[in-house]
Amino acid sequence: MEALMSSRPGYGSVSAVVLDALRGIVGESGVLTGDSMQDYARDEAPNAAAFMPGVVVKPGDASQVSRVLRLANESKIPVTPRGAGTGLSGAAVPILGGIVLSMERMNRILEVDENNFTATVEPGVILRDLCQAVESKGLYYPVYPGEMTATLGGNVATNAGGMRAVKYGVTRNFVLGLEAALPSGEIIETGGQYIKCSSAYDLTQLITGSEGTLAVVTRIVLRLMPPPGQRSVVLAPFDSLEKAIDAVPHILRQRVLPMGIEFLERDGVHVTEEFVGKETPIHQYEASLMIIIEAENEGEATRICSDVGELCLERGAIDVFVANGERAAELLAFREKVWPAIAQGGRADMADVVVPRKHIAEFVRKARQASRDVGVGVFLLGHAGDGNVHISPILPDVPDGAARMADFFHRVYELGISMGGAVSGEHGIGYLKKPYLESVLAPAKLDLMKRIKLAFDPNNIMNPGKIFDI
Ligand SMILES: Cc1cc2nc3c(=O)[nH]c(=O)nc-3n(C[C@H](O)[C@H](O)[C@H](O)COP(=O)(O)OP(=O)(O)OC[C@H]3O[C@@H](n4cnc5c(N)ncnc54)[C@H](O)[C@@H]3O)c2cc1C
């Protein structure tokens, strides 16, 4: 655990007076100190150090958030908003100490409006709870980042993506409006319960994806959709990853856009089978595509699956398996377990570079080559349909293992950027990917972003040290 410093250069400390004031705002039970803060010192980023907060504060409503921020701003204390801490880039970790503002008590689903196709939620609502609530009313929230225990506030702040992005897009495509507390304590509302807006700068979209560096999201209006009739999965094994990925553009050109196209390699399949204690039909194959289809009814699903299956066979698939209903759900659950399975040994790390879809095969090939050149074992998996490749190198058990990992990451980010991609497709920058972002952003763009940050947050108290340094 990193040493706790109650005060950093330029920042105020969480003094006894501040603690009293915080208790006055959120109540005794809403303030944690000492060892009870351990769980707030890290997120799910692998191999990252833990940083103890000065204090954990759990507001119950927007006005309490506003008062905490005003106090922090006056005393120049860093504030790190936190959802469920499932992030993979260290974004919710208080690297400069100060206040961790945990949104866990703000977990009410305020409204599911069946006539307006919207849900209005507090930021601490867990994604799984939202999905259940909207489904019970015959509606659908299609964004599906793999971790259902994440909060909607965290999803908004990281612009979470996931497996359904090919068809539906990512979180920002479903955020219609926000309420947010600024570091000054002012509360603003952006957007609303409408789906079109052409009225000045779009602050909803600016705050979405800002990783808690601009404001604290205190309410979210989300767009909903009618649910699909049927979901099916086409599993297509190939004898090489290259062949599998080369098939993707052909699938995307079909008349029906799949909800997602995931790719898996044999090694990743094997560790996951061991992890879940169950074998899959793709056990023995080098690489496989998992193509997720949504259709109005069984007949349509059968037709689409058969078209997609035939196309895969034409592009070199060795076989094709189609799963519906429970079986399809099991396969999707299996896919979600791939990262936890890879990560379980504690030596895996992950980059989630995104590249233009036309370059995905070349990117995967070159990333694999880089892993050989550097001498680092790697798992490759991810969202083949949207160009977002999850690259998981395993820390080699050799004296220069850490240096090899750093070299590999450097090469992979450079490669992705050289192909017109971006550092992160869905997990965000946090503090762990900050050096890579800073090395690839054009100076004018970085400078503009810093000026935007300071317009919101002149004292740089909001999640300082994340995305870029001021
Ligand atoms: C097994 C596993 C699988 C995953 N799969 C995916 C995936 O497929 N796609 C994907 O996109 N992500 C995935 N993730 C990453 C993670 O679930 C997402 O980044 C998620 O959006 C984080 O939500 P959270 O509530 O845990 O946020 P946290 O980790 O607590 O915080 C993330 C960021 O949001 C900020 N934040 C949180 N709440 C607020 C608020 N109210 N106001 C302002 N800022 C706030 C924090 O300051 C931080 O910067 C996965 C994680 C795991 C562990």
Coordinates of C-alpha atoms and ligand atoms in Angstrom, one line a residue:
M1 CA 0.0 0.0 0.0
E2 CA 1.4 3.4 -0.9
A3 CA 2.2 5.6 2.1
L4 CA -0.8 7.7 3.1
M5 CA 0.0 11.4 3.0
S6 CA -2.6 13.6 4.5
S7 CA -1.5 16.6 2.5
R8 CA 0.3 16.8 -0.9
P9 CA 2.1 19.8 -2.2
G10 CA -0.5 22.4 -3.2
Y11 CA -3.4 20.4 -1.6
G12 CA -5.0 20.8 1.8
S13 CA -5.2 17.9 4.3
V14 CA -8.1 15.9 5.6
S15 CA -7.8 17.5 9.1
A16 CA -10.0 16.8 12.1
V17 CA -11.9 20.0 11.3
V18 CA -12.6 18.8 7.8
L19 CA -13.7 15.4 9.1
D20 CA -16.1 17.0 11.5
A21 CA -17.5 19.2 8.7
L22 CA -17.9 16.1 6.5
R23 CA -19.8 14.2 9.2
G24 CA -22.0 17.3 9.5
I25 CA -22.9 17.0 5.9
V26 CA -23.4 13.2 5.3
G27 CA -23.8 12.0 8.9
E28 CA -21.5 9.8 11.0
S29 CA -22.3 6.6 9.1
G30 CA -21.4 8.3 5.8
V31 CA -17.8 8.8 6.7
L32 CA -15.1 6.1 6.8
T33 CA -11.6 6.4 8.2
G34 CA -8.8 4.1 9.1
D35 CA -8.7 0.4 8.0
S36 CA -12.3 0.4 6.9
M37 CA -11.1 2.3 3.8
Q38 CA -9.0 -0.6 2.5
D39 CA -11.6 -1.5 -0.1
Y40 CA -11.5 2.0 -1.6
A41 CA -7.7 2.0 -2.1
R42 CA -7.8 0.2 -5.5
D43 CA -10.0 -0.8 -8.4
E44 CA -9.8 -3.9 -10.6
A45 CA -6.8 -2.7 -12.6
P46 CA -4.3 -5.6 -12.5
N47 CA -0.9 -5.1 -10.9
A48 CA -1.7 -1.6 -9.8
A49 CA -0.6 -0.2 -6.4
A50 CA -3.1 0.6 -3.7
F51 CA -3.5 4.2 -2.5
M52 CA -5.3 4.9 0.8
P53 CA -7.7 7.8 0.8
G54 CA -7.6 10.4 3.6
V55 CA -11.3 9.7 4.1
V56 CA -14.2 8.0 2.3
V57 CA -17.4 10.0 2.1
K58 CA -20.8 8.5 1.1
P59 CA -23.3 11.2 0.2
G60 CA -27.0 10.4 0.1
D61 CA -28.2 13.0 -2.4
A62 CA -27.0 15.7 -4.8
S63 CA -27.2 18.5 -2.2
Q64 CA -24.8 16.5 0.0
V65 CA -22.4 16.0 -3.0
S66 CA -22.6 19.7 -3.6
R67 CA -21.7 20.6 0.0
V68 CA -18.8 18.1 0.1
L69 CA -17.4 19.5 -3.1
R70 CA -17.7 23.1 -1.9
L71 CA -15.8 22.2 1.3
A72 CA -13.1 20.3 -0.7
N73 CA -12.8 23.2 -3.1
E74 CA -12.3 25.7 -0.4
S75 CA -9.7 23.6 1.3
K76 CA -8.2 22.4 -2.0
I77 CA -8.6 18.7 -1.1
P78 CA -8.5 16.1 -3.9
V79 CA -11.9 14.4 -4.6
T80 CA -12.0 11.0 -6.3
P81 CA -15.6 10.0 -7.3
R82 CA -16.1 6.2 -7.0
G83 CA -18.8 3.9 -8.3
A84 CA -18.3 0.1 -7.7
G85 CA -14.5 0.2 -8.3
T86 CA -14.6 -2.3 -11.2
G87 CA -12.6 0.0 -13.4
L88 CA -9.5 -1.3 -15.1
S89 CA -7.3 1.8 -15.4
G90 CA -6.9 3.0 -11.8
A91 CA -9.4 5.9 -12.4
A92 CA -11.2 5.5 -9.1
V93 CA -8.1 5.2 -7.0
P94 CA -7.1 8.3 -4.9
I95 CA -3.5 8.6 -6.0
L96 CA -3.2 11.9 -4.2
G97 CA -5.2 10.8 -1.1
G98 CA -7.9 13.2 -0.1
I99 CA -11.6 12.4 -0.3
V100 CA -13.0 9.3 -2.0
L101 CA -16.6 10.2 -2.8
S102 CA -18.4 6.9 -3.0
M103 CA -21.7 7.0 -4.7
E104 CA -23.0 3.7 -3.3
R105 CA -25.8 5.3 -1.2
M106 CA -27.2 7.1 -4.2
N107 CA -28.6 4.0 -5.8
R108 CA -32.2 4.7 -6.5
I109 CA -33.9 4.1 -9.8
L110 CA -36.0 7.2 -9.9
E111 CA -38.2 6.5 -12.9
V112 CA -38.6 4.1 -15.8
D113 CA -40.8 5.9 -18.2
E114 CA -42.5 3.4 -20.5
N115 CA -44.0 6.1 -22.7
N116 CA -40.9 8.1 -23.1
F117 CA -38.5 5.2 -23.3
T118 CA -36.2 6.7 -20.7
A119 CA -34.9 5.7 -17.3
T120 CA -33.7 8.2 -14.7
V121 CA -31.3 6.9 -12.1
E122 CA -28.9 8.0 -9.4
P123 CA -25.3 7.3 -10.3
G124 CA -24.8 4.5 -7.7
V125 CA -27.4 2.2 -9.4
I126 CA -25.8 -1.1 -10.3
L127 CA -26.1 -2.0 -14.0
R128 CA -27.7 -5.3 -13.2
D129 CA -30.4 -3.6 -11.2
L130 CA -31.2 -1.2 -14.0
C131 CA -31.4 -4.0 -16.5
Q132 CA -33.8 -6.0 -14.3
A133 CA -36.0 -2.9 -13.7
V134 CA -36.3 -2.0 -17.3
E135 CA -36.9 -5.6 -18.4
S136 CA -39.7 -6.0 -15.9
K137 CA -41.4 -3.2 -17.7
G138 CA -40.9 -4.7 -21.2
L139 CA -38.0 -2.4 -22.1
Y140 CA -34.3 -2.8 -22.8
Y141 CA -31.1 -1.0 -22.0
P142 CA -28.8 -2.5 -24.5
V143 CA -25.3 -1.3 -23.4
Y144 CA -23.5 -4.3 -21.9
P145 CA -20.1 -3.7 -20.5
G146 CA -19.0 -7.1 -19.2
E147 CA -19.2 -6.3 -15.5
M148 CA -22.8 -6.1 -14.3
T149 CA -21.8 -5.0 -10.8
A150 CA -20.5 -1.7 -12.1
T151 CA -22.5 1.5 -11.4
L152 CA -24.2 3.6 -14.0
G153 CA -22.2 6.6 -12.8
G154 CA -19.0 4.6 -13.5
N155 CA -20.3 3.5 -16.9
V156 CA -21.1 7.1 -17.8
A157 CA -17.7 8.4 -16.4
T158 CA -15.8 5.8 -18.4
N159 CA -18.1 5.7 -21.4
A160 CA -18.2 2.0 -20.9
G161 CA -18.6 -0.1 -24.1
G162 CA -18.8 -3.9 -24.1
M163 CA -20.0 -6.7 -26.4
R164 CA -23.0 -5.0 -27.9
A165 CA -21.3 -2.0 -29.3
V166 CA -21.3 -3.2 -32.9
K167 CA -25.1 -2.8 -33.1
Y168 CA -25.9 -0.3 -30.3
G169 CA -22.8 1.7 -29.7
V170 CA -21.5 2.6 -26.2
T171 CA -22.8 4.2 -23.0
R172 CA -22.6 7.8 -24.4
N173 CA -25.1 6.8 -27.2
F174 CA -27.7 6.2 -24.4
V175 CA -27.0 9.1 -22.1
L176 CA -29.7 11.8 -22.8
G177 CA -29.1 14.0 -19.8
L178 CA -27.2 14.4 -16.6
E179 CA -27.4 16.3 -13.4
A180 CA -23.8 17.0 -12.2
A181 CA -22.3 18.8 -9.2
L182 CA -19.3 21.1 -10.1
P183 CA -16.3 21.6 -7.8
S184 CA -17.7 25.0 -6.9
G185 CA -20.8 23.2 -5.5
E186 CA -23.1 24.4 -8.2
I187 CA -25.5 21.8 -9.6
I188 CA -26.1 21.8 -13.4
E189 CA -28.5 19.9 -15.5
T190 CA -27.5 19.0 -19.0
G191 CA -29.7 17.5 -21.8
G192 CA -33.0 16.0 -20.8
Q193 CA -35.6 13.4 -21.5
Y194 CA -35.5 14.0 -25.2
I195 CA -33.5 12.3 -28.0
K196 CA -32.6 15.3 -30.2
C197 CA -30.9 18.5 -29.1
S198 CA -29.2 21.2 -31.1
S199 CA -28.8 23.8 -28.4
A200 CA -25.3 25.0 -27.7
Y201 CA -22.3 23.0 -26.5
D202 CA -23.1 19.4 -25.5
L203 CA -22.1 19.2 -21.8
T204 CA -23.7 15.8 -21.4
Q205 CA -21.3 14.3 -23.8
L206 CA -18.4 16.3 -22.4
I207 CA -18.9 15.0 -18.9
T208 CA -19.6 11.5 -20.2
G209 CA -16.2 9.8 -20.4
S210 CA -14.4 12.4 -18.3
E211 CA -13.6 9.9 -15.6
G212 CA -14.7 12.1 -12.7
T213 CA -12.2 14.9 -13.6
L214 CA -14.8 17.6 -14.4
A215 CA -17.8 17.1 -12.2
V216 CA -19.6 14.5 -10.1
V217 CA -22.6 12.9 -11.9
T218 CA -25.6 12.9 -9.5
R219 CA -28.4 11.9 -11.9
I220 CA -28.5 10.2 -15.3
V221 CA -31.3 10.1 -17.9
L222 CA -30.8 7.0 -20.1
R223 CA -32.5 6.1 -23.4
L224 CA -34.2 2.8 -23.5
M225 CA -35.4 0.6 -26.4
P226 CA -37.9 -2.1 -27.1
P227 CA -36.4 -5.5 -26.3
P228 CA -35.3 -8.0 -29.0
G229 CA -37.4 -11.0 -29.6
Q230 CA -34.7 -13.6 -29.6
R231 CA -30.9 -13.8 -29.1
S232 CA -28.7 -16.4 -30.7
V233 CA -25.0 -17.1 -30.9
V234 CA -23.1 -18.4 -33.8
L235 CA -19.8 -20.0 -32.9
A236 CA -17.4 -20.4 -35.7
P237 CA -14.0 -22.0 -35.1
F238 CA -11.0 -21.4 -37.5
D239 CA -7.5 -22.8 -37.8
S240 CA -5.9 -19.4 -37.3
L241 CA -6.8 -16.1 -35.7
E242 CA -6.0 -14.3 -38.9
K243 CA -8.6 -16.2 -40.8
A244 CA -11.2 -15.6 -38.1
I245 CA -10.6 -11.9 -38.0
D246 CA -10.4 -11.7 -41.8
A247 CA -14.0 -13.0 -41.8
V248 CA -15.3 -10.1 -39.7
P249 CA -15.7 -7.4 -42.4
H250 CA -17.7 -9.9 -44.5
I251 CA -20.0 -10.6 -41.6
L252 CA -20.5 -6.9 -41.0
R253 CA -21.6 -6.4 -44.6
Q254 CA -24.5 -8.7 -44.1
R255 CA -28.0 -7.2 -44.3
V256 CA -28.4 -7.7 -40.5
L257 CA -25.9 -6.1 -38.2
P258 CA -24.9 -8.5 -35.4
M259 CA -25.1 -7.2 -31.9
G260 CA -21.5 -8.2 -31.4
I261 CA -18.6 -10.2 -32.8
E262 CA -16.1 -11.5 -30.3
F263 CA -13.0 -13.4 -30.9
L264 CA -11.3 -15.9 -28.7
E265 CA -8.1 -17.9 -29.0
R266 CA -7.5 -21.4 -27.9
D267 CA -5.3 -20.6 -24.9
G268 CA -7.9 -18.2 -23.6
V269 CA -10.6 -20.7 -24.1
H270 CA -8.7 -23.4 -22.2
V271 CA -7.9 -21.2 -19.1
T272 CA -11.6 -20.2 -19.1
E273 CA -12.8 -23.8 -19.4
E274 CA -10.7 -24.6 -16.4
F275 CA -11.9 -21.6 -14.5
V276 CA -15.6 -22.4 -15.0
G277 CA -15.2 -26.2 -15.0
K278 CA -16.9 -26.8 -18.3
E279 CA -15.8 -27.6 -21.8
T280 CA -17.0 -25.7 -24.9
P281 CA -17.5 -26.9 -28.5
I282 CA -14.6 -24.7 -29.5
H283 CA -12.1 -26.4 -27.2
Q284 CA -9.7 -27.8 -29.8
Y285 CA -9.7 -24.9 -32.3
E286 CA -7.0 -22.3 -32.8
A287 CA -9.4 -19.3 -32.8
S288 CA -13.1 -18.7 -32.9
L289 CA -15.6 -16.0 -33.6
M290 CA -18.6 -15.7 -31.4
I291 CA -21.2 -13.8 -33.4
I292 CA -24.2 -12.6 -31.4
I293 CA -27.4 -12.1 -33.2
E294 CA -30.7 -10.5 -32.2
A295 CA -33.9 -11.1 -34.2
E296 CA -37.6 -10.4 -34.0
N297 CA -38.6 -14.1 -33.8
E298 CA -37.3 -17.6 -34.1
G299 CA -37.7 -17.8 -37.9
E300 CA -35.7 -14.6 -38.5
A301 CA -33.0 -15.8 -36.0
T302 CA -32.7 -19.1 -37.9
R303 CA -32.4 -17.4 -41.2
I304 CA -29.7 -14.9 -40.0
C305 CA -27.7 -17.6 -38.2
S306 CA -27.7 -19.8 -41.2
D307 CA -26.6 -16.9 -43.5
V308 CA -23.8 -15.9 -41.0
G309 CA -22.8 -19.6 -40.6
E310 CA -22.6 -20.1 -44.3
L311 CA -20.5 -17.0 -44.7
C312 CA -18.1 -18.1 -42.0
L313 CA -17.7 -21.5 -43.7
E314 CA -17.0 -19.7 -47.0
R315 CA -14.3 -17.7 -45.2
G316 CA -12.6 -20.8 -43.9
A317 CA -14.4 -21.7 -40.7
I318 CA -13.9 -25.4 -39.8
D319 CA -17.4 -25.8 -38.4
V320 CA -20.3 -23.7 -37.2
F321 CA -22.4 -24.1 -34.0
V322 CA -25.6 -22.2 -33.4
A323 CA -27.0 -21.7 -29.8
N324 CA -30.3 -20.2 -28.8
G325 CA -32.0 -19.4 -25.5
E326 CA -30.3 -20.8 -22.4
R327 CA -27.4 -22.2 -24.4
A328 CA -26.7 -18.9 -26.0
A329 CA -26.8 -17.2 -22.5
E330 CA -24.3 -19.8 -21.3
L331 CA -21.9 -19.1 -24.1
L332 CA -22.1 -15.3 -23.4
A333 CA -21.5 -15.9 -19.7
F334 CA -18.5 -18.0 -20.7
R335 CA -17.1 -15.1 -22.8
E336 CA -17.5 -12.8 -19.8
K337 CA -15.4 -15.1 -17.7
V338 CA -12.4 -15.0 -20.1
W339 CA -10.8 -12.0 -18.5
P340 CA -11.3 -13.1 -14.8
A341 CA -9.9 -16.5 -15.9
I342 CA -6.8 -14.9 -17.4
A343 CA -6.4 -12.5 -14.5
Q344 CA -6.7 -15.1 -11.8
G345 CA -3.0 -15.8 -11.6
G346 CA -2.3 -12.2 -10.7
R347 CA 0.3 -11.8 -13.5
A348 CA -1.9 -10.6 -16.4
D349 CA -2.3 -7.0 -17.5
M350 CA -4.5 -5.6 -20.2
A351 CA -4.5 -2.9 -22.9
D352 CA -7.7 -2.1 -24.7
V353 CA -6.5 -0.4 -27.8
V354 CA -9.1 0.3 -30.4
V355 CA -8.2 0.5 -34.1
P356 CA -10.3 1.1 -37.3
R357 CA -12.0 -2.1 -38.0
K358 CA -10.3 -2.5 -41.4
H359 CA -6.9 -2.8 -39.5
I360 CA -7.9 -5.2 -36.8
A361 CA -6.3 -8.3 -38.5
E362 CA -3.0 -6.5 -39.1
F363 CA -3.1 -5.0 -35.6
V364 CA -3.6 -8.4 -34.0
R365 CA -0.8 -9.9 -36.2
K366 CA 1.7 -7.2 -35.3
A367 CA 0.8 -7.2 -31.6
R368 CA 1.4 -11.0 -31.6
Q369 CA 4.8 -10.4 -33.3
A370 CA 5.7 -7.7 -30.7
S371 CA 5.0 -10.1 -27.9
R372 CA 7.4 -12.6 -29.5
D373 CA 10.0 -9.9 -30.1
V374 CA 9.9 -8.8 -26.5
G375 CA 9.6 -12.2 -25.0
V376 CA 6.2 -11.8 -23.3
G377 CA 3.4 -14.4 -23.4
V378 CA 0.1 -12.8 -24.5
F379 CA -3.6 -13.6 -24.6
L380 CA -5.6 -11.8 -27.3
L381 CA -9.3 -11.5 -27.2
G382 CA -11.9 -9.0 -27.6
H383 CA -14.5 -7.2 -29.6
A384 CA -13.6 -8.0 -33.2
G385 CA -16.7 -6.3 -34.5
D386 CA -15.8 -2.9 -33.2
G387 CA -11.9 -2.9 -33.5
N388 CA -11.4 -3.0 -29.7
V389 CA -8.8 -5.6 -29.0
H390 CA -8.0 -6.7 -25.4
I391 CA -4.4 -7.6 -25.2
S392 CA -3.3 -9.3 -22.1
P393 CA 0.4 -9.9 -21.6
I394 CA 1.5 -12.1 -18.7
L395 CA 4.3 -10.9 -16.5
P396 CA 7.2 -13.2 -17.4
D397 CA 8.9 -14.8 -14.4
V398 CA 12.4 -13.4 -15.3
P399 CA 14.5 -10.6 -13.7
D400 CA 13.6 -8.1 -16.4
G401 CA 9.9 -9.1 -16.6
A402 CA 8.6 -5.7 -15.7
A403 CA 10.8 -4.0 -18.2
R404 CA 9.6 -6.4 -20.9
M405 CA 6.0 -5.7 -20.1
A406 CA 6.6 -2.0 -20.3
D407 CA 8.4 -2.4 -23.6
F408 CA 5.5 -4.5 -24.9
F409 CA 2.8 -2.0 -23.9
H410 CA 4.8 0.8 -25.5
R411 CA 5.0 -1.1 -28.8
V412 CA 1.3 -2.0 -28.7
Y413 CA 0.1 1.6 -28.1
E414 CA 2.5 3.0 -30.7
L415 CA 1.2 0.3 -33.2
G416 CA -2.4 1.1 -32.5
I417 CA -1.9 4.8 -32.8
S418 CA 0.1 4.4 -36.0
M419 CA -3.0 2.6 -37.5
G420 CA -5.3 5.5 -36.6
G421 CA -6.5 4.0 -33.4
A422 CA -6.7 5.2 -29.8
V423 CA -5.2 4.3 -26.5
S424 CA -8.4 3.1 -24.9
G425 CA -11.5 1.8 -26.5
E426 CA -13.6 1.4 -23.4
H427 CA -11.7 1.2 -20.1
G428 CA -10.6 4.8 -20.0
I429 CA -7.2 6.3 -19.2
G430 CA -7.1 6.6 -15.4
Y431 CA -3.6 7.1 -14.2
L432 CA -2.2 3.9 -15.6
K433 CA -2.5 4.8 -19.3
K434 CA -1.7 8.5 -18.8
P435 CA 1.8 8.4 -20.2
Y436 CA 0.7 6.7 -23.4
L437 CA -2.1 9.2 -23.9
E438 CA 0.2 12.2 -23.3
S439 CA 2.7 10.8 -25.8
V440 CA 0.2 10.5 -28.6
L441 CA -2.1 13.5 -28.2
A442 CA -1.3 16.5 -30.4
P443 CA -0.1 19.4 -28.1
A444 CA -2.9 21.7 -29.3
K445 CA -5.5 19.1 -28.4
L446 CA -3.9 18.3 -25.0
D447 CA -3.7 22.0 -24.2
L448 CA -7.4 22.5 -25.1
M449 CA -8.4 19.6 -22.9
K450 CA -6.4 21.1 -20.0
R451 CA -8.1 24.4 -20.5
I452 CA -11.5 22.7 -20.5
K453 CA -10.6 20.9 -17.3
L454 CA -9.5 24.1 -15.6
A455 CA -12.7 25.9 -16.7
F456 CA -14.7 23.3 -14.7
D457 CA -12.2 22.8 -12.0
P458 CA -9.8 25.8 -11.5
N459 CA -8.3 24.3 -8.3
N460 CA -7.7 20.9 -9.9
I461 CA -9.5 19.0 -7.1
M462 CA -11.5 16.7 -9.3
N463 CA -9.7 13.3 -9.6
P464 CA -6.3 15.0 -10.0
G465 CA -3.6 13.0 -11.8
K466 CA -6.1 11.2 -14.0
I467 CA -6.2 11.3 -17.8
F468 CA -3.4 13.9 -17.9
D469 CA -1.4 16.0 -15.5
I470 CA -2.2 19.7 -15.2
Ligands
LIG1 C1 -14.4 -8.6 -15.2 C2 -14.5 -7.2 -15.7 C3 -15.0 -7.0 -17.0 C4 -15.2 -5.8 -17.6 N1 -15.7 -5.6 -18.8 C5 -15.8 -4.4 -19.4 C6 -16.3 -4.2 -20.7 O1 -16.6 -5.2 -21.4 N2 -16.5 -3.0 -21.2 C7 -16.1 -1.9 -20.4 O2 -16.3 -0.8 -20.9 N3 -15.6 -2.0 -19.2 C8 -15.5 -3.2 -18.7 N4 -15.0 -3.4 -17.4 C9 -14.5 -2.2 -16.7 C10 -15.5 -1.5 -15.7 O3 -16.5 -2.4 -15.3 C11 -16.1 -0.2 -16.3 O4 -15.0 0.7 -16.5 C12 -17.2 0.4 -15.5 O5 -17.7 1.5 -16.2 C13 -16.7 1.0 -14.1 O6 -17.8 1.3 -13.3 P1 -17.6 1.5 -11.8 O7 -18.9 1.8 -11.2 O8 -17.0 0.3 -11.2 O9 -16.7 2.7 -11.7 P2 -15.3 3.0 -10.9 O10 -14.3 2.0 -11.2 O11 -15.7 3.1 -9.4 O12 -14.9 4.4 -11.4 C14 -14.6 4.5 -12.8 C15 -14.4 6.0 -13.1 O13 -15.7 6.6 -13.0 C16 -15.6 7.8 -12.1 N5 -16.9 7.9 -11.5 C17 -17.6 6.9 -10.9 N6 -18.8 7.4 -10.5 C18 -18.8 8.7 -10.8 C19 -19.8 9.8 -10.7 N7 -21.0 9.6 -10.1 N8 -19.5 11.0 -11.2 C20 -18.3 11.2 -11.8 N9 -17.4 10.2 -11.9 C21 -17.6 9.0 -11.5 C22 -14.5 7.5 -11.2 O14 -13.9 8.6 -10.6 C23 -13.5 6.8 -12.1 O15 -12.8 7.8 -12.9 C24 -14.8 -4.6 -16.8 C25 -14.3 -4.8 -15.5 C26 -14.2 -6.0 -15.0 C27 -13.7 -6.2 -13.6

